[in-house]
CSV table of C-alpha atoms in Angstrom, one decimal:
chain,number,residue,atom,x,y,z
D,1,MET,CA,47.9,-5.8,29.8
D,2,ASN,CA,50.5,-3.9,27.8
D,3,SER,CA,49.8,-1.0,25.5
D,4,MET,CA,50.2,-3.1,22.4
D,5,SER,CA,47.5,-5.6,23.7
D,6,LYS,CA,45.2,-2.7,24.5
D,7,SER,CA,45.6,-1.3,21.0
D,8,ARG,CA,44.9,-4.6,19.3
D,9,LEU,CA,41.8,-5.2,21.5
D,10,SER,CA,40.5,-1.7,20.8
D,11,THR,CA,41.0,-2.2,17.1
D,12,SER,CA,39.3,-5.6,17.2
D,13,ILE,CA,36.2,-4.1,19.0
D,14,LEU,CA,36.0,-1.2,16.5
D,15,ALA,CA,36.2,-3.6,13.6
D,16,LEU,CA,33.5,-5.8,15.1
D,17,LEU,CA,31.2,-2.8,15.6
D,18,ILE,CA,31.8,-1.6,12.0
D,19,ILE,CA,31.1,-5.1,10.6
D,20,SER,CA,27.9,-5.4,12.7
D,21,ALA,CA,26.7,-2.0,11.5
D,22,VAL,CA,27.4,-2.8,7.8
D,23,ALA,CA,25.6,-6.2,8.2
D,24,ALA,CA,22.6,-4.6,9.7
D,25,ALA,CA,22.4,-2.0,7.0
D,26,SER,CA,22.7,-4.6,4.3
D,27,LEU,CA,20.0,-6.7,5.8
D,28,THR,CA,17.5,-3.9,6.4
D,29,GLY,CA,18.1,-1.2,3.8
D,30,CYS,CA,15.8,1.7,4.8
D,31,ALA,CA,14.5,5.1,4.1
D,32,THR,CA,14.5,7.1,7.4
D,33,ILE,CA,12.1,10.0,7.5
D,34,GLY,CA,13.1,11.4,10.8
D,35,PHE,CA,13.5,9.3,13.9
D,36,GLY,CA,10.9,10.0,16.6
D,37,SER,CA,11.7,11.4,20.0
D,38,GLY,CA,10.2,8.3,21.8
D,39,LYS,CA,7.4,10.5,23.2
D,40,ALA,CA,4.2,9.3,21.7
D,41,PRO,CA,1.5,11.8,20.8
D,42,THR,CA,-2.0,11.7,22.4
D,43,LYS,CA,-3.5,10.7,19.0
D,44,ILE,CA,-2.5,10.1,15.4
D,45,ALA,CA,-4.5,9.4,12.3
D,46,VAL,CA,-3.5,6.9,9.6
D,47,LEU,CA,-5.2,7.2,6.2
D,48,HIS,CA,-4.9,4.2,3.9
D,49,THR,CA,-5.8,3.2,0.3
D,50,ASN,CA,-5.1,0.0,-1.7
D,51,ASP,CA,-5.8,-1.5,-5.1
D,52,ILE,CA,-6.7,1.7,-6.9
D,53,HIS,CA,-6.0,0.0,-10.2
D,54,SER,CA,-5.6,3.2,-12.3
D,55,ASN,CA,-9.1,4.4,-11.4
D,56,LEU,CA,-8.1,8.1,-11.7
D,57,PHE,CA,-11.7,9.4,-12.0
D,58,PRO,CA,-15.1,8.8,-10.4
D,59,TRP,CA,-16.9,5.7,-11.6
D,60,SER,CA,-20.5,4.4,-11.3
D,61,LEU,CA,-21.6,1.8,-8.8
D,62,ARG,CA,-24.9,0.1,-8.6
D,63,THR,CA,-25.9,-0.4,-4.9
D,64,ASP,CA,-27.8,-3.4,-3.5
D,65,SER,CA,-31.0,-1.3,-3.8
D,66,GLY,CA,-30.4,-0.8,-7.5
D,67,GLU,CA,-29.4,2.8,-7.2
D,68,LEU,CA,-26.6,4.0,-9.5
D,69,VAL,CA,-24.1,6.2,-7.5
D,70,GLU,CA,-20.8,7.8,-8.4
D,71,VAL,CA,-17.8,6.9,-6.2
D,72,GLY,CA,-14.0,7.1,-6.2
D,73,GLY,CA,-11.6,9.5,-7.9
D,74,LEU,CA,-8.1,10.5,-6.9
D,75,ALA,CA,-9.0,14.2,-6.6
D,76,ARG,CA,-11.7,13.4,-4.0
D,77,ILE,CA,-9.3,11.2,-2.1
D,78,ALA,CA,-7.0,14.2,-2.0
D,79,THR,CA,-9.8,16.3,-0.5
D,80,ILE,CA,-10.4,13.7,2.3
D,81,VAL,CA,-6.7,13.8,3.1
D,82,GLU,CA,-6.5,17.5,3.1
D,83,GLU,CA,-9.6,17.8,5.4
D,84,THR,CA,-8.2,15.2,7.8
D,85,ARG,CA,-4.9,17.1,8.0
D,86,ARG,CA,-6.8,20.2,9.1
D,87,GLY,CA,-8.0,18.2,12.2
D,88,ASN,CA,-6.5,18.0,15.6
D,89,CYS,CA,-3.9,15.2,15.1
D,90,PRO,CA,-1.0,14.5,12.8
D,91,VAL,CA,-1.7,12.3,9.8
D,92,LEU,CA,0.2,9.4,8.2
D,93,LEU,CA,-0.8,8.5,4.6
D,94,LEU,CA,-0.2,5.0,3.3
D,95,ASN,CA,-0.9,2.9,0.2
D,96,SER,CA,-0.8,-0.9,-0.2
D,97,GLY,CA,-0.1,-1.4,-3.9
D,98,ASP,CA,-1.8,-2.1,-7.2
D,99,SER,CA,-2.1,1.6,-8.0
D,100,PHE,CA,-1.8,0.7,-11.7
D,101,TYR,CA,-3.4,-1.2,-14.4
D,102,PRO,CA,-1.6,-2.2,-17.7
D,103,ASN,CA,-3.4,0.1,-20.1
D,104,SER,CA,-2.6,3.2,-18.1
D,105,LEU,CA,0.9,2.0,-17.2
D,106,SER,CA,1.8,1.4,-20.9
D,107,LYS,CA,0.3,4.7,-22.0
D,108,TRP,CA,1.5,7.1,-19.3
D,109,HIS,CA,4.2,5.2,-17.5
D,110,GLY,CA,2.8,5.9,-14.0
D,111,SER,CA,2.5,9.7,-14.4
D,112,PRO,CA,-1.1,10.2,-13.5
D,113,GLU,CA,-1.2,7.8,-10.5
D,114,ILE,CA,2.1,8.7,-9.0
D,115,GLY,CA,1.7,12.4,-9.9
D,116,ALA,CA,-1.6,12.5,-8.0
D,117,LEU,CA,-0.2,10.5,-5.0
D,118,ASN,CA,2.8,12.9,-4.9
D,119,MET,CA,0.4,16.0,-4.8
D,120,THR,CA,-1.7,14.3,-2.2
D,121,GLY,CA,1.4,13.9,0.0
D,122,TYR,CA,1.6,10.1,0.5
D,123,ASP,CA,4.2,9.2,3.1
D,124,CYS,CA,4.9,5.6,2.1
D,125,ALA,CA,3.7,2.8,-0.2
D,126,THR,CA,4.3,-0.8,-1.0
D,127,LEU,CA,4.2,-2.6,-4.4
D,128,GLY,CA,1.4,-4.7,-5.8
D,129,ASN,CA,1.6,-7.4,-8.4
D,130,HIS,CA,0.1,-5.1,-11.1
D,131,GLU,CA,3.1,-2.8,-10.7
D,132,PHE,CA,5.0,-5.7,-12.4
D,133,ASP,CA,2.5,-6.4,-15.2
D,134,LEU,CA,4.8,-4.8,-17.9
D,135,GLY,CA,8.1,-5.9,-16.4
D,136,ASP,CA,10.9,-4.1,-14.5
D,137,ASP,CA,11.5,-1.3,-17.0
D,138,TYR,CA,8.0,0.3,-16.6
D,139,LEU,CA,8.1,-0.1,-12.8
D,140,GLY,CA,11.5,1.5,-12.7
D,141,GLN,CA,10.1,4.6,-14.5
D,142,VAL,CA,7.2,4.7,-11.9
D,143,LEU,CA,9.7,4.6,-9.0
D,144,ASP,CA,11.7,7.5,-10.5
D,145,ILE,CA,8.6,9.7,-10.3
D,146,ALA,CA,7.7,9.0,-6.7
D,147,LYS,CA,8.5,11.5,-4.0
D,148,PHE,CA,7.8,9.0,-1.2
D,149,PRO,CA,9.5,5.6,-0.4
D,150,PHE,CA,8.3,2.3,-1.7
D,151,VAL,CA,8.9,-0.4,0.9
D,152,CYS,CA,9.1,-4.1,0.0
D,153,ALA,CA,11.2,-6.4,2.2
D,154,ASN,CA,10.7,-9.7,0.5
D,155,LEU,CA,12.1,-8.7,-2.9
D,156,GLU,CA,15.7,-8.6,-3.9
D,157,VAL,CA,16.0,-6.3,-6.9
D,158,GLU,CA,19.6,-5.2,-6.9
D,159,ALA,CA,20.4,-7.4,-9.9
D,160,SER,CA,17.7,-5.7,-11.9
D,161,PRO,CA,19.2,-2.5,-13.5
D,162,PRO,CA,15.8,-0.6,-13.7
D,163,LEU,CA,15.0,-1.3,-10.1
D,164,ALA,CA,18.4,-1.4,-8.3
D,165,GLY,CA,18.5,1.1,-5.4
D,166,LYS,CA,14.9,2.1,-5.8
D,167,LEU,CA,13.2,-0.1,-3.1
D,168,VAL,CA,13.8,-0.2,0.6
D,169,ASN,CA,12.8,-2.9,3.2
D,170,TYR,CA,11.4,-0.4,5.6
D,171,ALA,CA,10.9,3.3,6.4
D,172,ILE,CA,10.8,5.1,9.7
D,173,LYS,CA,8.4,8.0,9.9
D,174,ASN,CA,8.3,10.6,12.8
D,175,ILE,CA,4.6,11.4,13.1
D,176,GLY,CA,3.9,14.0,15.8
D,177,GLY,CA,6.7,12.8,18.0
D,178,CYS,CA,5.8,9.1,17.6
D,179,SER,CA,8.4,7.0,15.7
D,180,VAL,CA,6.6,4.6,13.3
D,181,GLY,CA,8.4,1.8,11.5
D,182,ILE,CA,6.8,0.7,8.3
D,183,PHE,CA,7.9,-2.4,6.3
D,184,GLY,CA,6.4,-3.8,3.1
D,185,LEU,CA,5.6,-7.3,1.7
D,186,ILE,CA,4.3,-8.4,-1.7
D,187,THR,CA,2.5,-11.6,-2.6
D,188,PRO,CA,4.9,-14.6,-2.8
D,189,ASP,CA,3.3,-15.8,-6.0
D,190,LEU,CA,4.3,-12.6,-7.8
D,191,ASP,CA,6.2,-14.5,-10.5
D,192,THR,CA,3.2,-16.6,-11.5
D,193,ILE,CA,0.6,-13.7,-11.7
D,194,ALA,CA,2.8,-10.9,-13.1
D,195,SER,CA,6.0,-10.3,-15.1
D,196,PRO,CA,9.0,-9.6,-12.9
D,197,SER,CA,12.3,-10.3,-14.6
D,198,ASP,CA,14.4,-13.3,-13.7
D,199,ASN,CA,16.8,-10.9,-11.9
D,200,ILE,CA,14.3,-10.5,-9.1
D,201,VAL,CA,14.5,-12.9,-6.1
D,202,ILE,CA,11.3,-13.4,-4.0
D,203,ASP,CA,11.6,-14.4,-0.3
D,204,ARG,CA,8.5,-16.5,0.4
D,205,ASP,CA,9.2,-17.0,4.1
D,206,LEU,CA,7.1,-14.1,5.2
D,207,ALA,CA,6.9,-15.0,8.8
D,208,GLY,CA,10.7,-15.5,9.2
D,209,LEU,CA,11.5,-12.3,7.4
D,210,THR,CA,8.9,-10.3,9.3
D,211,GLY,CA,10.2,-11.7,12.6
D,212,ALA,CA,13.7,-10.4,11.8
D,213,LEU,CA,12.4,-7.0,10.7
D,214,VAL,CA,10.3,-6.6,13.9
D,215,ALA,CA,13.3,-7.5,16.0
D,216,TYR,CA,15.3,-4.8,14.3
D,217,LEU,CA,12.6,-2.1,14.3
D,218,ASP,CA,11.3,-2.7,17.8
D,219,PRO,CA,14.0,-0.9,19.8
D,220,ARG,CA,14.1,1.9,17.2
D,221,THR,CA,10.4,2.7,17.0
D,222,ASP,CA,7.3,3.3,19.1
D,223,LEU,CA,4.9,1.5,16.7
D,224,ILE,CA,5.4,-1.0,13.9
D,225,PHE,CA,3.1,-1.2,10.8
D,226,ALA,CA,3.2,-3.7,8.0
D,227,LEU,CA,2.2,-2.4,4.6
D,228,THR,CA,1.3,-5.5,2.6
D,229,HIS,CA,0.0,-6.7,-0.7
D,230,ILE,CA,-0.6,-10.4,0.2
D,231,GLY,CA,-4.4,-10.6,0.8
D,232,LEU,CA,-6.5,-10.8,3.9
D,233,PRO,CA,-6.1,-14.5,4.7
D,234,MET,CA,-2.3,-14.2,4.6
D,235,ASP,CA,-2.4,-11.0,6.6
D,236,ILE,CA,-4.3,-12.8,9.4
D,237,LYS,CA,-1.9,-15.7,9.3
D,238,LEU,CA,1.1,-13.3,9.5
D,239,ALA,CA,-0.5,-11.6,12.5
D,240,GLU,CA,-1.0,-15.0,14.2
D,241,SER,CA,2.6,-16.0,13.5
D,242,VAL,CA,4.7,-13.0,14.4
D,243,SER,CA,4.5,-10.8,17.6
D,244,GLY,CA,5.2,-7.1,17.7
D,245,ILE,CA,3.3,-5.8,14.6
D,246,ASP,CA,0.8,-3.2,15.8
D,247,ALA,CA,-1.2,-3.0,12.6
D,248,ILE,CA,-1.2,-4.6,9.2
D,249,PHE,CA,-2.5,-2.4,6.4
D,250,GLY,CA,-3.2,-4.8,3.5
D,251,GLY,CA,-4.3,-5.1,-0.1
D,252,HIS,CA,-4.6,-7.6,-2.9
D,253,SER,CA,-7.8,-9.3,-1.9
D,254,HIS,CA,-10.0,-6.1,-2.2
D,255,ASP,CA,-11.7,-6.5,1.1
D,256,ALA,CA,-13.6,-3.6,2.5
D,257,ILE,CA,-13.1,-4.1,6.2
D,258,HIS,CA,-15.7,-2.1,8.1
D,259,GLU,CA,-14.6,-3.4,11.5
D,260,ALA,CA,-10.9,-3.9,12.3
D,261,VAL,CA,-9.9,-7.6,12.6
D,262,GLU,CA,-8.2,-8.1,16.0
D,263,VAL,CA,-5.7,-10.9,16.0
D,264,THR,CA,-3.9,-12.3,19.1
D,265,ASN,CA,-0.3,-12.8,18.3
D,266,PRO,CA,2.0,-15.5,19.8
D,267,ALA,CA,3.1,-13.2,22.6
D,268,GLY,CA,-0.6,-12.5,23.6
D,269,GLY,CA,-0.6,-9.0,22.2
D,270,ARG,CA,-3.0,-7.5,19.7
D,271,THR,CA,-2.4,-6.9,16.0
D,272,LEU,CA,-5.0,-5.0,13.9
D,273,VAL,CA,-5.6,-6.3,10.4
D,274,LEU,CA,-7.1,-3.6,8.1
D,275,GLN,CA,-7.9,-3.2,4.4
D,276,SER,CA,-9.8,-0.5,2.5
D,277,GLY,CA,-11.6,-2.1,-0.4
D,278,CYS,CA,-10.5,-1.3,-4.0
D,279,TYR,CA,-10.7,1.1,-6.9
D,280,GLY,CA,-10.6,4.2,-4.7
D,281,ARG,CA,-14.1,3.6,-3.3
D,282,TYR,CA,-12.9,4.0,0.3
D,283,VAL,CA,-10.2,5.7,2.3
D,284,GLY,CA,-9.5,3.8,5.5
D,285,LYS,CA,-9.0,5.9,8.6
D,286,LEU,CA,-7.4,4.6,11.8
D,287,GLU,CA,-7.4,7.1,14.7
D,288,LEU,CA,-5.3,5.8,17.5
D,289,THR,CA,-3.7,6.7,20.8
D,290,SER,CA,-0.4,5.0,21.7
D,291,ALA,CA,1.1,4.2,25.1
D,292,LEU,CA,4.0,2.1,26.1
D,293,ASP,CA,5.0,1.4,22.5
D,294,ALA,CA,1.6,-0.1,21.6
D,295,ILE,CA,-1.8,1.0,20.3
D,296,ASP,CA,-3.8,1.8,23.5
D,297,SER,CA,-7.1,2.6,21.9
D,298,TYR,CA,-8.3,3.1,18.3
D,299,GLU,CA,-11.2,3.7,16.0
D,300,TRP,CA,-11.3,2.3,12.4
D,301,THR,CA,-13.6,3.8,9.8
D,302,LEU,CA,-14.0,3.4,6.0
D,303,LEU,CA,-14.7,6.8,4.5
D,304,GLU,CA,-16.7,6.5,1.3
D,305,VAL,CA,-15.3,8.5,-1.6
D,306,ASN,CA,-18.6,9.7,-3.0
D,307,SER,CA,-20.2,12.6,-5.0
D,308,GLU,CA,-20.7,14.7,-1.8
D,309,ILE,CA,-16.9,15.2,-1.6
D,310,LYS,CA,-15.6,18.1,-3.6
D,311,GLU,CA,-12.6,17.4,-5.9
D,312,ASN,CA,-9.3,18.8,-4.9
D,313,GLU,CA,-8.8,21.4,-7.7
D,314,PRO,CA,-5.0,21.1,-8.2
D,315,VAL,CA,-5.2,17.3,-8.4
D,316,ALA,CA,-8.3,17.4,-10.7
D,317,SER,CA,-6.6,19.9,-13.0
D,318,TYR,CA,-3.5,17.7,-13.1
D,319,LEU,CA,-5.5,14.6,-14.0
D,320,ASN,CA,-7.5,16.3,-16.6
D,321,ALA,CA,-4.7,15.8,-19.1
D,322,PHE,CA,-5.1,12.0,-18.8
D,323,GLN,CA,-8.9,12.0,-19.3
D,324,GLU,CA,-9.8,9.4,-21.9
D,325,VAL,CA,-11.9,10.5,-24.9
D,326,ARG,CA,-15.4,9.2,-24.2
D,327,GLU,CA,-17.4,7.9,-27.1
D,328,ASP,CA,-21.2,7.6,-27.3
D,329,PRO,CA,-22.4,4.3,-25.8
D,330,ILE,CA,-23.4,1.5,-28.2
D,331,GLY,CA,-25.6,-0.1,-25.6
D,332,ILE,CA,-26.6,-0.3,-22.0
D,333,ILE,CA,-26.2,-3.3,-19.7
D,334,GLU,CA,-28.8,-3.4,-17.0
D,335,SER,CA,-27.1,-6.1,-14.9
D,336,GLU,CA,-24.1,-5.5,-12.7
D,337,LEU,CA,-20.9,-6.9,-14.2
D,338,LYS,CA,-19.0,-8.5,-11.3
D,339,ILE,CA,-15.3,-8.6,-12.2
D,340,SER,CA,-13.4,-9.8,-9.2
D,341,GLY,CA,-13.2,-12.3,-6.4
D,342,ASP,CA,-15.3,-15.5,-6.1
D,343,ALA,CA,-17.9,-14.1,-8.5
D,344,ILE,CA,-15.5,-14.9,-11.4
D,345,ARG,CA,-13.3,-17.7,-10.0
D,346,GLY,CA,-15.7,-20.3,-8.8
D,347,GLN,CA,-18.9,-19.9,-10.7
D,348,ASP,CA,-20.5,-18.6,-13.9
D,349,SER,CA,-20.3,-14.8,-13.9
D,350,THR,CA,-22.0,-12.0,-15.7
D,351,ILE,CA,-18.8,-10.6,-17.2
D,352,GLY,CA,-17.7,-14.1,-18.3
D,353,THR,CA,-21.1,-14.7,-20.0
D,354,LEU,CA,-20.9,-11.4,-21.8
D,355,VAL,CA,-17.3,-12.0,-23.1
D,356,CYS,CA,-18.2,-15.6,-24.2
D,357,ASP,CA,-21.4,-14.4,-26.0
D,358,ALA,CA,-19.4,-11.6,-27.7
D,359,ILE,CA,-16.8,-14.1,-28.9
D,360,ALA,CA,-19.4,-16.6,-30.1
D,361,GLU,CA,-21.2,-13.9,-32.1
D,362,GLU,CA,-18.0,-12.5,-33.7
C-alpha cells in the first residue's frame, strides 16, 4: 500500500470516528457530573422525592385512626437530607417531577420550589406534567434557576426557544467512586393533560428509547437509574420490557411504596421499582451495595416527614418570604377530602360533593 493510500485510509477512519462521536452526542445529549472510577463503593444511599406539588410548608393529615397530624415541608426534607449526609456513606439526591402547581408557578415562577431544592443540594431531577401547566415560558424560567440537571429523554425541545438547551437526556454522577447513569422519562400523554407548546415533540416509544439509552450508558457506568414521571403501572411495564435498569425511581401516580417492587427483566436480572408518595409526606431512602455493575443488596425505606423533624433553618428562612397570608377559617370540615386517585375518578367523592353543593347554592 503506497503512502497516498495510507493517508486516504487514515483520513477515512478519522472522519468515521468523528461522525460516530457527533452522532452519539446528538442522540444522547448529557450532563456529566464526573465519571466514576469504575470501583464501586461498599454502600451508597439514594434519597428520593416526587410529586411535591408546591407543598412548601407542613400540612395537616388525618390518619386512619382519626388523629390529625402535621406532615411534609421542604425545610424538614432538607433536614432529613442533611442528617443522611452525615452518615457513613455517600448520598445521591433525586426528584421525579411535579414539584410545582399552577398557583405557585404563576405567582413566583418556580423560585420557592427550585430555590429550596438548590439549597438542599439535589443532584438530578426529571420533569412532571405539572411543570408544563402554564406552557413553555414558565418552565423555561424554572430551568434557569436550577443548579442541577433536569433529565428527560423522550422530549425534543430544541424548537422551543424558552426550553432549547435546558434539558438533557441523561446525567452521569460519580457517587463515592461509583459511576451512576441517570436518564429521565415523562408521561407520554403530556400533551393531553398539560400545556406544552406545539414545538415540543414527545417520543411515546418508552421501551425502544430506554433500550437505546441503556445500551449507551451500560459500558460507561456502574449502575443505571431511571428517573420517571410515568406512573407505577408504566414503570413496572418498562422494567419488564428492558434489561439493564438497576432501579426506577418514579412519580405521577402518587404511590407510597413501602416495600420495593422487584421486577424480573427480559435478561433475568432484577430491576427495583420505587416511588415515594406525594406532597412531601415521605422521603424515599434506598441504601444499597453494588458489585459487578449491579445492586448486590439493598434496603428501601419511606422516611415520614413529620413534626418530630426539626426544620432546616436556612431553608425555612428562605421559604418564609413565600408564606401565604392565612385568613381566619369560615368553617371546619370534619370529613377527609380525598383529592386524588380512584377516590375522585371512579366514584362519588367528598371533594366532588363539596364543590357541587357549593355551586348549587351559589
